[in-house]
Coordinates of C-alpha atoms in Angstrom, one line a residue:
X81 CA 19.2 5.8 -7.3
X82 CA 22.4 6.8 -9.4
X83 CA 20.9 7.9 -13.0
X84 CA 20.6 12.0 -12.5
X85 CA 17.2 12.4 -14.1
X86 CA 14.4 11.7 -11.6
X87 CA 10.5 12.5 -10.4
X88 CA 10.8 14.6 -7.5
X89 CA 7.6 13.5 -5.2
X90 CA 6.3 16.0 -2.1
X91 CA 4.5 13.9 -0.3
X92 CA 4.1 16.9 2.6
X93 CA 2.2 18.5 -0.3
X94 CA 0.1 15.6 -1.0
X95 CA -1.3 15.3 2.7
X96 CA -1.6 19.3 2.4
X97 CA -3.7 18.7 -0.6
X98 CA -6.0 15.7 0.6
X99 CA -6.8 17.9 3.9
X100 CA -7.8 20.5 1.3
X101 CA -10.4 18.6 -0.4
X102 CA -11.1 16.7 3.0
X103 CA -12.8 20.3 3.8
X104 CA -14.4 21.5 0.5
X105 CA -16.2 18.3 0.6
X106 CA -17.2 17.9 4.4
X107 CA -18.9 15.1 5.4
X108 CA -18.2 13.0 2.2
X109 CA -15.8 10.3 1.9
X110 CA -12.8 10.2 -0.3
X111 CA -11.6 7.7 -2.3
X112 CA -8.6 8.6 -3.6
X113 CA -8.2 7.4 -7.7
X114 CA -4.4 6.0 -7.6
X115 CA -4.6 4.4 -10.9
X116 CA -1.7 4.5 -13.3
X117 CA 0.6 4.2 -10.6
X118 CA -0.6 7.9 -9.2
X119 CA -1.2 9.1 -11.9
X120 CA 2.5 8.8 -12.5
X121 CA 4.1 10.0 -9.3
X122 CA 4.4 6.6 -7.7
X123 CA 2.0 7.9 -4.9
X124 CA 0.5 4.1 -5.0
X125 CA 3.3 2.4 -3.6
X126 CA 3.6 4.6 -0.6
X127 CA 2.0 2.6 2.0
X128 CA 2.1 5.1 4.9
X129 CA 0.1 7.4 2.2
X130 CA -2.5 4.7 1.3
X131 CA -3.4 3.5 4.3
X132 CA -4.7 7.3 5.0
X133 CA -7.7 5.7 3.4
X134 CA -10.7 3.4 4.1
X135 CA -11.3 2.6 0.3
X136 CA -9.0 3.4 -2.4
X137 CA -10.2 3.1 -6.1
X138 CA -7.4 1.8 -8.9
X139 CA -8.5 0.9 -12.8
X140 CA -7.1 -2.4 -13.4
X141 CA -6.8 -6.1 -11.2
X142 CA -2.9 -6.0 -11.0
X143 CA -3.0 -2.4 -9.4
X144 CA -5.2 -3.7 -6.7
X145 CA -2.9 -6.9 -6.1
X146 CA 0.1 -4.8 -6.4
X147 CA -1.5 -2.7 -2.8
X148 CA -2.4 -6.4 -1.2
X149 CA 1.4 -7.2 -1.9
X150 CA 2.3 -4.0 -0.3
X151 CA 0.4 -4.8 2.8
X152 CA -3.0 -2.5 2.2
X153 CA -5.7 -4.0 3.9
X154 CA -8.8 -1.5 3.3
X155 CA -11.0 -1.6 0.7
X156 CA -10.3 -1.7 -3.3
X157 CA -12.2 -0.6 -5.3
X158 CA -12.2 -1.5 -9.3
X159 CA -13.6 1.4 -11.5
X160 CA -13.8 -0.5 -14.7
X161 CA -16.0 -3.6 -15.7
X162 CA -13.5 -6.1 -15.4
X163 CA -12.7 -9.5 -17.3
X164 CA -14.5 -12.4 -16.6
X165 CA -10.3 -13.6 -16.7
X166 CA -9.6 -11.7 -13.9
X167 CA -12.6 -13.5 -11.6
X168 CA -10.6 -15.8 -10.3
X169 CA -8.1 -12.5 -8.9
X170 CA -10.7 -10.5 -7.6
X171 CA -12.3 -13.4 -5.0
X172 CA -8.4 -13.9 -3.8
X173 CA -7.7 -10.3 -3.0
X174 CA -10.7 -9.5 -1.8
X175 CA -11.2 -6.7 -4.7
X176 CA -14.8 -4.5 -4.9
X177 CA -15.9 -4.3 -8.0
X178 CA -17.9 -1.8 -10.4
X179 CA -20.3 -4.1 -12.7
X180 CA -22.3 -3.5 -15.8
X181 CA -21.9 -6.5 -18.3
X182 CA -24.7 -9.1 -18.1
X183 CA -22.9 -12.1 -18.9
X184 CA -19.6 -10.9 -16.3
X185 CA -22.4 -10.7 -13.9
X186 CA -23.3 -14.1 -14.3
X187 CA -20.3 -16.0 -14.5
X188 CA -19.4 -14.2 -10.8
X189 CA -19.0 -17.6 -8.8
X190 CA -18.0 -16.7 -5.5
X191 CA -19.2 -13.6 -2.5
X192 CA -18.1 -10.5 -3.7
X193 CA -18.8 -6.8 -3.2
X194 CA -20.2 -4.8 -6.2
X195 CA -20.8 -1.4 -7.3
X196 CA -23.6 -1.3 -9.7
X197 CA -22.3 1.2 -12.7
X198 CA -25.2 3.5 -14.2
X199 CA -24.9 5.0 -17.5
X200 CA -26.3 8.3 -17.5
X201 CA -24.1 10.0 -20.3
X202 CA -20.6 8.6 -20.5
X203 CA -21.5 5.5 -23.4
X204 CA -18.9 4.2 -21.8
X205 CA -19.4 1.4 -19.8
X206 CA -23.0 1.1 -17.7
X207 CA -26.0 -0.2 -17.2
X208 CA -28.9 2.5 -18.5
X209 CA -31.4 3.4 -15.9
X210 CA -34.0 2.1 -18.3
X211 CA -32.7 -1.7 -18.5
X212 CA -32.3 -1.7 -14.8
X213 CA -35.1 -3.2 -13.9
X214 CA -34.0 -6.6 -15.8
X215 CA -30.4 -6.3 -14.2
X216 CA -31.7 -6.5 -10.7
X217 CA -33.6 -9.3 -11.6
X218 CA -29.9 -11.1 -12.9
X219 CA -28.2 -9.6 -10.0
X220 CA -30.7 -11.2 -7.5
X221 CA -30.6 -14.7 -8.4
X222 CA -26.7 -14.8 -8.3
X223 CA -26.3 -14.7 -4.2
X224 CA -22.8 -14.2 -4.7
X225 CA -23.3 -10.6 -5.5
X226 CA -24.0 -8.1 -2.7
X227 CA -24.4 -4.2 -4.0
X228 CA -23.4 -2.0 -1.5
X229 CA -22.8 0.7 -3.7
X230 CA -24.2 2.1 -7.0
X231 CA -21.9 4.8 -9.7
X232 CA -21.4 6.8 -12.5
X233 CA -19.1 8.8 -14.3
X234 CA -19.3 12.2 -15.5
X235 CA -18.3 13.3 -19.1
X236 CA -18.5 17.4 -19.1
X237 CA -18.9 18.0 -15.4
X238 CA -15.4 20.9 -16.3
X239 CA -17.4 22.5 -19.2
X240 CA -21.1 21.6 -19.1
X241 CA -23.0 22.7 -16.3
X242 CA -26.7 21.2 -19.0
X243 CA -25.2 18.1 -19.9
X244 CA -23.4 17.5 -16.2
X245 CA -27.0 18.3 -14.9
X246 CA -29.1 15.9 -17.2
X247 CA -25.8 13.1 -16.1
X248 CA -27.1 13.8 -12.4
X249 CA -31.1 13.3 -12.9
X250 CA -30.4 10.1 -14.6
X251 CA -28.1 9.0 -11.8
X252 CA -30.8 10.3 -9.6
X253 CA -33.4 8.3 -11.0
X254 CA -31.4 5.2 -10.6
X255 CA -30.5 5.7 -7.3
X256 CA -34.0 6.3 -6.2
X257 CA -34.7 3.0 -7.7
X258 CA -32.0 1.2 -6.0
X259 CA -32.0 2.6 -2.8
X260 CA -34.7 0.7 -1.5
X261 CA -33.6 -2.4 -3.0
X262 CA -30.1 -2.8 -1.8
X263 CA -28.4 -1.3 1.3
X264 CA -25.8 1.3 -0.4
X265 CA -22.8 1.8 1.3
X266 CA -21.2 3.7 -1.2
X267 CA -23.2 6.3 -3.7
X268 CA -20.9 8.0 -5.9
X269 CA -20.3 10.2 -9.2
X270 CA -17.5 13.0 -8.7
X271 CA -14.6 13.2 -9.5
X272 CA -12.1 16.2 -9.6
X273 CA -14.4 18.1 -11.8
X274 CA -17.3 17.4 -10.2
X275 CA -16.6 17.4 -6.6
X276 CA -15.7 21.4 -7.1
X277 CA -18.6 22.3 -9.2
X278 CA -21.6 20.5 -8.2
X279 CA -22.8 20.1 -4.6
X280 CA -24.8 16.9 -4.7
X281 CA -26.9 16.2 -1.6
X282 CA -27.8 12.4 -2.5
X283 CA -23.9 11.2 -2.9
X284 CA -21.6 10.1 0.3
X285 CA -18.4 9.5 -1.6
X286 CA -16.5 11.9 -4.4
X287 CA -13.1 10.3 -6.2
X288 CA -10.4 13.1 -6.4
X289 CA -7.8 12.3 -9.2
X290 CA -5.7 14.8 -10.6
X291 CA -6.2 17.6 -8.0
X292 CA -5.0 15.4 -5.2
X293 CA -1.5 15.2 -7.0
X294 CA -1.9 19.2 -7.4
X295 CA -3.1 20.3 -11.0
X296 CA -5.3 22.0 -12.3
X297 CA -8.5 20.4 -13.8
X298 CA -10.0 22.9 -15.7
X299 CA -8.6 26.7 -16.0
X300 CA -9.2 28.2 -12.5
X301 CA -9.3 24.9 -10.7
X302 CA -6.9 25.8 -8.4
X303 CA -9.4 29.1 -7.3
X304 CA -11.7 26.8 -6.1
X305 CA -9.6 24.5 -4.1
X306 CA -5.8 25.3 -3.8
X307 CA -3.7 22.6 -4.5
X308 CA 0.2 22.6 -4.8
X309 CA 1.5 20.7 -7.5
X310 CA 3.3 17.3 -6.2
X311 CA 5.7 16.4 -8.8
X312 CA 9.1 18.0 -10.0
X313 CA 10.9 16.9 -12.7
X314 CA 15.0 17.1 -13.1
X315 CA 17.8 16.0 -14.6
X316 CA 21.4 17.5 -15.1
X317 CA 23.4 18.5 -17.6
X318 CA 26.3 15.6 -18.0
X319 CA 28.3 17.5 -21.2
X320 CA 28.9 21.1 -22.3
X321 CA 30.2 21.7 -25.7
X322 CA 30.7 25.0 -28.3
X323 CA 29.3 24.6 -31.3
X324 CA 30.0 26.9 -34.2
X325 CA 28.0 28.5 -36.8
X326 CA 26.4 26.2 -39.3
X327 CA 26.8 23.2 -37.5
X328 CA 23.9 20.4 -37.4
X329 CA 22.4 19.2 -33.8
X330 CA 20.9 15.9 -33.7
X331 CA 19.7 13.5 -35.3
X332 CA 17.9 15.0 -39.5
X333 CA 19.8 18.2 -39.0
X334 CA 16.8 19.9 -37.7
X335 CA 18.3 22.5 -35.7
X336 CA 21.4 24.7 -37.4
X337 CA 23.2 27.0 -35.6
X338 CA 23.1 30.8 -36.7
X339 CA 26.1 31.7 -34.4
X340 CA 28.5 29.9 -32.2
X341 CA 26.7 28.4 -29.8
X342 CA 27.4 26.8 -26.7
X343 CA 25.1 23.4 -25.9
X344 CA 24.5 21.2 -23.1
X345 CA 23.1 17.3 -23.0
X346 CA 20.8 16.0 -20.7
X347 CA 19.8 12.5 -20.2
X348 CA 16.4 12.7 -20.6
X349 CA 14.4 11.4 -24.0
X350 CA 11.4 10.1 -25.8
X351 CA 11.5 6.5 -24.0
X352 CA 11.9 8.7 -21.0
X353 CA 8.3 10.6 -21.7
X354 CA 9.9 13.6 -23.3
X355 CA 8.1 13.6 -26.5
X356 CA 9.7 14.5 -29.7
X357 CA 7.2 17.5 -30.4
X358 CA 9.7 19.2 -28.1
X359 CA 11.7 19.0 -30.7
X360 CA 13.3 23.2 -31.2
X361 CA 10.1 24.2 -29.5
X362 CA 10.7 23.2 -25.9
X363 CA 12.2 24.6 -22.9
X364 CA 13.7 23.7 -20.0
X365 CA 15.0 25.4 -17.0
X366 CA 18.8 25.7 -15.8
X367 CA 19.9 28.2 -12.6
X368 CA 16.5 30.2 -13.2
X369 CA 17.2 30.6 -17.2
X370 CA 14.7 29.1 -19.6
X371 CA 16.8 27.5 -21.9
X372 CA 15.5 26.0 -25.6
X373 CA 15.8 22.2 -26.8
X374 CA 17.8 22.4 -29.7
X375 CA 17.6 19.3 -32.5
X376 CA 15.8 16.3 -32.5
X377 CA 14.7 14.8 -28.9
X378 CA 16.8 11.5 -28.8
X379 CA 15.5 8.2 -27.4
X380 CA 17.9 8.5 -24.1
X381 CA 19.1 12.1 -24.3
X382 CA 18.5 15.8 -25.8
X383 CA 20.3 19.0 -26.6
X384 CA 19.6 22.2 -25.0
X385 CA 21.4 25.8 -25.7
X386 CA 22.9 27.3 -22.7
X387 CA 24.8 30.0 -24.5
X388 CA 23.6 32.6 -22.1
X389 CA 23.2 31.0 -18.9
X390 CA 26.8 30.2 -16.1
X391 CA 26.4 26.7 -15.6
X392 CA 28.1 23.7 -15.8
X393 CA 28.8 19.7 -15.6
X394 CA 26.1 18.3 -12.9
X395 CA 24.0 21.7 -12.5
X396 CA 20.4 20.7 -12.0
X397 CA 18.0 20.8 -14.5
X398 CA 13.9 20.8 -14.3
X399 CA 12.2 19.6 -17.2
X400 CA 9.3 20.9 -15.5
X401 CA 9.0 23.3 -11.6
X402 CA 5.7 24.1 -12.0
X403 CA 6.5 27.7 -11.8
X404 CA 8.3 28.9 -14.9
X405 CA 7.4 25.7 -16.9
X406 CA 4.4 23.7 -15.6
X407 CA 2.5 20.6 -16.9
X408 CA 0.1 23.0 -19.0
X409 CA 3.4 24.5 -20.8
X410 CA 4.6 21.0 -21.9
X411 CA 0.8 19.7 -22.4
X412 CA 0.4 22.5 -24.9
X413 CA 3.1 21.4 -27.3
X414 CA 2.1 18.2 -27.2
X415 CA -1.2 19.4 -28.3
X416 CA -2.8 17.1 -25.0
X417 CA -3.7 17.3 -21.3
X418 CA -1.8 17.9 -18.5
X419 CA -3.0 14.4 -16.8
X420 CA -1.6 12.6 -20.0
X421 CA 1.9 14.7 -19.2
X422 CA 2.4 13.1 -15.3
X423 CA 0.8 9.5 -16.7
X424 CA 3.2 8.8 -19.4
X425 CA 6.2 10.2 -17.5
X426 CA 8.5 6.5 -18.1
X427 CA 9.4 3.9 -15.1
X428 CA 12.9 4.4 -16.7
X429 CA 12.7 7.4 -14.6
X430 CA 12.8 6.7 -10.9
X431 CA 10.9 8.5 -7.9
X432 CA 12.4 10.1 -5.2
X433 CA 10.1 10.8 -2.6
X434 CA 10.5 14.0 -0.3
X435 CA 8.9 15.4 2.8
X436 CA 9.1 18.7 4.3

């Protein structure tokens, strides 16, 4: 790994932060969400870190091949209703499904495990607790299907304790149905949000996300169960130049200088995941010193000003430390979430994976 800009990965902190939720949540299971490659740290192609699990849950058919190739041999779990394309994948990895859609149900072919998905809220995917009754009667004259687990997904379960509540009766409802029906392996409906805020005595399984890799959720996430944040990202600075007063930086002259000024480059850009809204309004740090990108952000590279700080040629730079600029900072600019900060983080930027 040569190129100077990287994703700094803790994987001490990531077994830290598993034993964490391991013993908020007790007796229930986790299955870890490692879609989006980690959420963009790359976690997902660690196998000494994967096979920590019995069942791991990804989003799409490719991830879960992609953790057969790697030599995963647990369960794999598939949160989203799939393609009826992709049935020919799923019987050759051996890939558990989640199922809603009536005709996917019927064109399944060969044996394979299912998650029956319940829509209690989401109107996303889902099978309402009112049609259920005629899905059962699909799912049981296709013998290829066993259920050994049933799911939902929560909408508000960070900011609405009603709606999060009416989710769970629904879910409850369906389950109470079901139970006696199929032999349920798996019952499941928390996620990050709602494995901290709702203790739900009917459940055996709870799918951390974001708080496995160390952010916070909702504000005051982290009071509830203290994660360290995972990822690091650097770079260096690879030219120093003065620039005088009145001179243009970067591409539409969007930054003049007011006074001589003395600017660094660092190879990190918009392709890279470092979006132009940093554009004059972002920071970064160098030897401690927040120091403001200056000029447009550049597809491969951007500008910062370093008048004030003693650095030089190949001193370190962190885009973000989690300290003194964190996910939140970066996502606030961007006018998003945090999670969409790590995920869109580019594979033009390699991992480097640490352990303490």
């Amino acid at each position: 790994m040569n190129r100077p800009t990287y994703l700094e990965i803790n994987k001490t902190k990531f077994i830290n932060n598993i034993n964490k939720i391991k013993e908020y949540v007790g007796y229930k299971e986790l299955m870890p969400v490692i879609k989006a490659n980690g959420y963009g740290t790359y976690i997902n192609k660690c196998i000494d870190i994967v096979n920590m699990f019995n069942i791991v849950a990804v989003a799409r058919v490719d991830e879960a091949i992609e953790l057969r190739n790697i030599g995963y041999n647990g369960e794999i779990f598939l949160l989203n209703q799939a393609s009826i394309l992709e049935l020919d994948d799923i019987y050759k990895y051996d890939i558990t499904i989640g199922i809603s859609d009536i005709t996917f149900i019927k064109s399944i072919t060969n044996p394979v495990n299912c998650h029956l998905e319940i829509e209690t809220g989401m109107n996303r995917t889902g099978v309402k607790v009112k049609d259920l009754d005629t899905v059962i009667d699909i799912i049981n004259n296709n013998p290829n299907i066993n259920i050994c687990g049933i799911y939902t997904h929560f909408s508000s379960a960070d900011d609405s304790s009603d709606y999060t509540n009416y989710q769970i009766n629904n879910f409850r409802e369906a389950y109470n149905k079901l139970k006696s029906i199929y032999n349920l392996k798996y019952v499941h409906c928390s996620a990050s949000n709602g494995l901290m805020n709702y203790k739900i005595d009917f459940t055996n399984l709870v799918r951390p996300g974001l708080i496995m890799y160390g952010y916070e959720t909702f504000t005051g996430s982290n009071n509830i169960i203290p994660v360290e944040a995972i990822a690091t990202l650097k770079s260096q600075i690879t030219f120093l130049k003065e620039v005088d007063e009145g001179e243009a930086i970067s591409y539409s002259r969007r930054y003049i200088t007011d006074s001589t000024r003395r600017i660094a480059t660092i190879p990190i850009g918009y392709a890279d995941g470092l979006r132009r809204s940093m554009t004059n309004t972002g920071y970064v740090l160098v030897n401690n010193t927040k120091c403001k990108i200056v000029g447009s952000v550049c597809m491969d590279s951007c500008m910062i000003d370093v008048t004030n700080v003693d650095c030089k040629v190949g001193d370190t730079v962190y885009i973000f430390d989690n300290k003194n600029i964190t996910l939140e900072d970066i996502a606030t600019i961007y006018n998003t979430i945090n999670y969409e900060v790590l995920c869109t983080i580019s594979d033009r930027i390699k991992r480097k994976f640490i352990e303490e």
